[in-house]
């Protein structure tokens, strides 16, 4: 919270590639230690990252690239 906005999306991807795969998006203030284990990839997004709502139950996290 010292270096990131409270609106910074954090992606938690657990058990990727398996039938138990789960991907969730949270803000830093929603994050709890129980949200991650050794099978979880944690992506902390940049200040440019946006959440795009696809359906009621599905979100995309998008970071524009400018080269």
mmCIF file of N, CA and C in Angstrom:
data_model
loop_
_atom_site.group_PDB
_atom_site.id
_atom_site.type_symbol
_atom_site.label_atom_id
_atom_site.label_comp_id
_atom_site.label_asym_id
_atom_site.label_seq_id
_atom_site.Cartn_x
_atom_site.Cartn_y
_atom_site.Cartn_z
ATOM 1 N N UNK A 1 0.825 -1.194 0.000
ATOM 2 C CA UNK A 1 0.000 0.000 0.000
ATOM 3 C C UNK A 1 0.872 1.262 0.000
ATOM 4 N N UNK A 2 2.124 1.121 0.394
ATOM 5 C CA UNK A 2 3.001 2.279 0.423
ATOM 6 C C UNK A 2 3.327 2.779 -0.987
ATOM 7 N N UNK A 3 3.449 1.852 -1.964
ATOM 8 C CA UNK A 3 3.867 2.237 -3.311
ATOM 9 C C UNK A 3 2.777 2.100 -4.360
ATOM 10 N N UNK A 4 1.645 1.528 -4.032
ATOM 11 C CA UNK A 4 0.580 1.288 -5.012
ATOM 12 C C UNK A 4 -0.729 1.907 -4.558
ATOM 13 N N UNK A 5 -1.536 2.277 -5.542
ATOM 14 C CA UNK A 5 -2.868 2.807 -5.276
ATOM 15 C C UNK A 5 -3.763 1.698 -4.724
ATOM 16 N N UNK A 6 -4.742 2.030 -3.902
ATOM 17 C CA UNK A 6 -5.687 1.019 -3.409
ATOM 18 C C UNK A 6 -6.515 0.381 -4.528
ATOM 19 N N UNK A 7 -6.547 0.996 -5.705
ATOM 20 C CA UNK A 7 -7.296 0.444 -6.841
ATOM 21 C C UNK A 7 -6.441 -0.455 -7.733
ATOM 22 N N UNK A 8 -5.189 -0.688 -7.393
ATOM 23 C CA UNK A 8 -4.297 -1.520 -8.197
ATOM 24 C C UNK A 8 -4.815 -2.947 -8.254
ATOM 25 N N UNK A 9 -5.113 -3.467 -9.446
ATOM 26 C CA UNK A 9 -5.553 -4.862 -9.527
ATOM 27 C C UNK A 9 -4.414 -5.834 -9.227
ATOM 28 N N UNK A 10 -4.726 -6.837 -8.442
ATOM 29 C CA UNK A 10 -3.800 -7.925 -8.158
ATOM 30 C C UNK A 10 -4.462 -9.208 -8.643
ATOM 31 N N UNK A 11 -3.758 -9.946 -9.505
ATOM 32 C CA UNK A 11 -4.289 -11.188 -10.057
ATOM 33 C C UNK A 11 -3.690 -12.348 -9.282
ATOM 34 N N UNK A 12 -4.553 -13.230 -8.798
ATOM 35 C CA UNK A 12 -4.137 -14.446 -8.107
ATOM 36 C C UNK A 12 -4.538 -15.631 -8.979
ATOM 37 N N UNK A 13 -3.555 -16.341 -9.511
ATOM 38 C CA UNK A 13 -3.811 -17.480 -10.398
ATOM 39 C C UNK A 13 -3.308 -18.740 -9.705
ATOM 40 N N UNK A 14 -4.236 -19.623 -9.358
ATOM 41 C CA UNK A 14 -3.879 -20.812 -8.581
ATOM 42 C C UNK A 14 -4.115 -22.077 -9.399
ATOM 43 N N UNK A 15 -3.189 -23.017 -9.296
ATOM 44 C CA UNK A 15 -3.284 -24.323 -9.966
ATOM 45 C C UNK A 15 -3.463 -24.188 -11.474
ATOM 46 N N UNK A 16 -2.740 -23.295 -12.091
ATOM 47 C CA UNK A 16 -2.880 -23.081 -13.533
ATOM 48 C C UNK A 16 -2.609 -24.362 -14.314
ATOM 49 N N UNK A 17 -3.440 -24.615 -15.317
ATOM 50 C CA UNK A 17 -3.291 -25.785 -16.165
ATOM 51 C C UNK A 17 -3.909 -27.047 -15.613
ATOM 52 N N UNK A 18 -4.537 -26.975 -14.468
ATOM 53 C CA UNK A 18 -5.180 -28.150 -13.881
ATOM 54 C C UNK A 18 -6.693 -27.940 -13.833
ATOM 55 N N UNK A 19 -7.465 -28.989 -13.623
ATOM 56 C CA UNK A 19 -8.926 -28.829 -13.520
ATOM 57 C C UNK A 19 -9.355 -27.930 -12.356
ATOM 58 N N UNK A 20 -8.487 -27.788 -11.356
ATOM 59 C CA UNK A 20 -8.807 -26.938 -10.194
ATOM 60 C C UNK A 20 -8.357 -25.493 -10.375
ATOM 61 N N UNK A 21 -7.990 -25.122 -11.594
ATOM 62 C CA UNK A 21 -7.507 -23.775 -11.881
ATOM 63 C C UNK A 21 -8.498 -22.721 -11.407
ATOM 64 N N UNK A 22 -7.971 -21.669 -10.781
ATOM 65 C CA UNK A 22 -8.807 -20.555 -10.329
ATOM 66 C C UNK A 22 -8.027 -19.256 -10.485
ATOM 67 N N UNK A 23 -8.677 -18.263 -11.070
ATOM 68 C CA UNK A 23 -8.066 -16.948 -11.233
ATOM 69 C C UNK A 23 -9.006 -15.917 -10.622
ATOM 70 N N UNK A 24 -8.490 -15.118 -9.709
ATOM 71 C CA UNK A 24 -9.294 -14.067 -9.085
ATOM 72 C C UNK A 24 -8.531 -12.747 -9.169
ATOM 73 N N UNK A 25 -9.286 -11.670 -9.122
ATOM 74 C CA UNK A 25 -8.718 -10.321 -9.147
ATOM 75 C C UNK A 25 -9.170 -9.608 -7.885
ATOM 76 N N UNK A 26 -8.213 -9.047 -7.167
ATOM 77 C CA UNK A 26 -8.522 -8.340 -5.925
ATOM 78 C C UNK A 26 -7.760 -7.028 -5.890
ATOM 79 N N UNK A 27 -8.189 -6.155 -5.021
ATOM 80 C CA UNK A 27 -7.444 -4.923 -4.764
ATOM 81 C C UNK A 27 -6.555 -5.169 -3.540
ATOM 82 N N UNK A 28 -5.535 -4.350 -3.335
ATOM 83 C CA UNK A 28 -4.631 -4.583 -2.204
ATOM 84 C C UNK A 28 -5.329 -4.643 -0.849
ATOM 85 N N UNK A 29 -6.358 -3.855 -0.666
ATOM 86 C CA UNK A 29 -7.042 -3.876 0.629
ATOM 87 C C UNK A 29 -7.910 -5.118 0.831
ATOM 88 N N UNK A 30 -8.182 -5.873 -0.224
ATOM 89 C CA UNK A 30 -8.950 -7.113 -0.116
ATOM 90 C C UNK A 30 -8.056 -8.337 0.064
ATOM 91 N N UNK A 31 -6.768 -8.178 -0.148
ATOM 92 C CA UNK A 31 -5.840 -9.287 -0.147
ATOM 93 C C UNK A 31 -5.603 -9.805 1.268
ATOM 94 N N UNK A 32 -5.631 -11.133 1.413
ATOM 95 C CA UNK A 32 -5.362 -11.775 2.702
ATOM 96 C C UNK A 32 -4.277 -12.827 2.511
ATOM 97 N N UNK A 33 -3.563 -13.133 3.541
ATOM 98 C CA UNK A 33 -2.477 -14.115 3.450
ATOM 99 C C UNK A 33 -2.988 -15.473 2.985
ATOM 100 N N UNK A 34 -4.228 -15.812 3.293
ATOM 101 C CA UNK A 34 -4.810 -17.094 2.905
ATOM 102 C C UNK A 34 -5.125 -17.175 1.405
ATOM 103 N N UNK A 35 -5.046 -16.064 0.687
ATOM 104 C CA UNK A 35 -5.362 -16.039 -0.744
ATOM 105 C C UNK A 35 -4.304 -16.722 -1.603
ATOM 106 N N UNK A 36 -3.112 -16.934 -1.074
ATOM 107 C CA UNK A 36 -2.024 -17.492 -1.875
ATOM 108 C C UNK A 36 -1.328 -18.622 -1.131
ATOM 109 N N UNK A 37 -0.856 -19.585 -1.921
ATOM 110 C CA UNK A 37 -0.009 -20.645 -1.391
ATOM 111 C C UNK A 37 1.095 -20.904 -2.411
ATOM 112 N N UNK A 38 1.809 -22.008 -2.290
ATOM 113 C CA UNK A 38 2.937 -22.299 -3.181
ATOM 114 C C UNK A 38 2.510 -22.569 -4.618
ATOM 115 N N UNK A 39 1.222 -22.765 -4.871
ATOM 116 C CA UNK A 39 0.728 -23.010 -6.227
ATOM 117 C C UNK A 39 0.061 -21.779 -6.830
ATOM 118 N N UNK A 40 0.283 -20.630 -6.239
ATOM 119 C CA UNK A 40 -0.361 -19.400 -6.692
ATOM 120 C C UNK A 40 0.655 -18.452 -7.324
ATOM 121 N N UNK A 41 0.322 -17.977 -8.520
ATOM 122 C CA UNK A 41 1.100 -16.921 -9.163
ATOM 123 C C UNK A 41 0.416 -15.607 -8.818
ATOM 124 N N UNK A 42 1.167 -14.647 -8.322
ATOM 125 C CA UNK A 42 0.629 -13.349 -7.938
ATOM 126 C C UNK A 42 1.181 -12.295 -8.899
ATOM 127 N N UNK A 43 0.272 -11.598 -9.572
ATOM 128 C CA UNK A 43 0.663 -10.527 -10.493
ATOM 129 C C UNK A 43 0.177 -9.201 -9.927
ATOM 130 N N UNK A 44 1.094 -8.312 -9.656
ATOM 131 C CA UNK A 44 0.744 -6.984 -9.173
ATOM 132 C C UNK A 44 0.858 -6.049 -10.370
ATOM 133 N N UNK A 45 -0.242 -5.452 -10.735
ATOM 134 C CA UNK A 45 -0.301 -4.692 -11.979
ATOM 135 C C UNK A 45 0.335 -3.312 -11.854
ATOM 136 N N UNK A 46 0.418 -2.640 -12.984
ATOM 137 C CA UNK A 46 0.993 -1.294 -13.023
ATOM 138 C C UNK A 46 -0.100 -0.243 -12.820
ATOM 139 N N UNK A 47 0.316 0.994 -12.798
ATOM 140 C CA UNK A 47 -0.649 2.094 -12.636
ATOM 141 C C UNK A 47 -1.519 2.277 -13.870
ATOM 142 N N UNK A 48 -1.124 1.704 -15.001
ATOM 143 C CA UNK A 48 -1.893 1.809 -16.247
ATOM 144 C C UNK A 48 -2.898 0.661 -16.428
ATOM 145 N N UNK A 49 -2.846 -0.350 -15.600
ATOM 146 C CA UNK A 49 -3.686 -1.538 -15.752
ATOM 147 C C UNK A 49 -5.153 -1.211 -15.487
ATOM 148 N N UNK A 50 -6.009 -1.827 -16.284
ATOM 149 C CA UNK A 50 -7.459 -1.642 -16.163
ATOM 150 C C UNK A 50 -8.142 -2.995 -16.076
ATOM 151 N N UNK A 51 -9.280 -3.033 -15.413
ATOM 152 C CA UNK A 51 -10.116 -4.229 -15.366
ATOM 153 C C UNK A 51 -11.239 -4.045 -16.377
ATOM 154 N N UNK A 52 -11.425 -5.041 -17.230
ATOM 155 C CA UNK A 52 -12.480 -5.019 -18.238
ATOM 156 C C UNK A 52 -13.486 -6.095 -17.865
ATOM 157 N N UNK A 53 -14.707 -5.685 -17.591
ATOM 158 C CA UNK A 53 -15.763 -6.635 -17.226
ATOM 159 C C UNK A 53 -16.308 -7.287 -18.492
ATOM 160 N N UNK A 54 -16.179 -8.600 -18.624
ATOM 161 C CA UNK A 54 -16.645 -9.320 -19.806
ATOM 162 C C UNK A 54 -18.080 -9.807 -19.637
ATOM 163 N N UNK A 55 -18.319 -10.473 -18.560
ATOM 164 C CA UNK A 55 -19.655 -10.929 -18.188
ATOM 165 C C UNK A 55 -19.790 -10.691 -16.695
ATOM 166 N N UNK A 56 -20.921 -11.006 -16.176
ATOM 167 C CA UNK A 56 -21.123 -10.791 -14.744
ATOM 168 C C UNK A 56 -20.095 -11.561 -13.908
ATOM 169 N N UNK A 57 -19.670 -12.722 -14.394
ATOM 170 C CA UNK A 57 -18.762 -13.561 -13.620
ATOM 171 C C UNK A 57 -17.336 -13.612 -14.179
ATOM 172 N N UNK A 58 -17.013 -12.780 -15.168
ATOM 173 C CA UNK A 58 -15.693 -12.857 -15.792
ATOM 174 C C UNK A 58 -15.094 -11.473 -15.988
ATOM 175 N N UNK A 59 -13.819 -11.347 -15.608
ATOM 176 C CA UNK A 59 -13.086 -10.094 -15.778
ATOM 177 C C UNK A 59 -11.796 -10.354 -16.543
ATOM 178 N N UNK A 60 -11.352 -9.377 -17.291
ATOM 179 C CA UNK A 60 -10.030 -9.381 -17.897
ATOM 180 C C UNK A 60 -9.227 -8.275 -17.252
ATOM 181 N N UNK A 61 -7.965 -8.513 -17.077
ATOM 182 C CA UNK A 61 -7.053 -7.483 -16.597
ATOM 183 C C UNK A 61 -6.173 -7.108 -17.780
ATOM 184 N N UNK A 62 -6.145 -5.841 -18.117
ATOM 185 C CA UNK A 62 -5.490 -5.362 -19.329
ATOM 186 C C UNK A 62 -4.516 -4.243 -18.994
ATOM 187 N N UNK A 63 -3.285 -4.406 -19.447
ATOM 188 C CA UNK A 63 -2.286 -3.347 -19.321
ATOM 189 C C UNK A 63 -1.850 -2.925 -20.711
ATOM 190 N N UNK A 64 -2.183 -1.698 -21.141
ATOM 191 C CA UNK A 64 -1.784 -1.249 -22.473
ATOM 192 C C UNK A 64 -0.266 -1.158 -22.581
ATOM 193 N N UNK A 65 0.219 -1.465 -23.768
ATOM 194 C CA UNK A 65 1.650 -1.392 -24.055
ATOM 195 C C UNK A 65 1.894 -0.288 -25.068
ATOM 196 N N UNK A 66 2.855 0.542 -24.772
ATOM 197 C CA UNK A 66 3.230 1.626 -25.678
ATOM 198 C C UNK A 66 4.728 1.541 -25.900
ATOM 199 N N UNK A 67 5.110 1.227 -27.120
ATOM 200 C CA UNK A 67 6.526 1.073 -27.446
ATOM 201 C C UNK A 67 6.981 2.184 -28.339
#
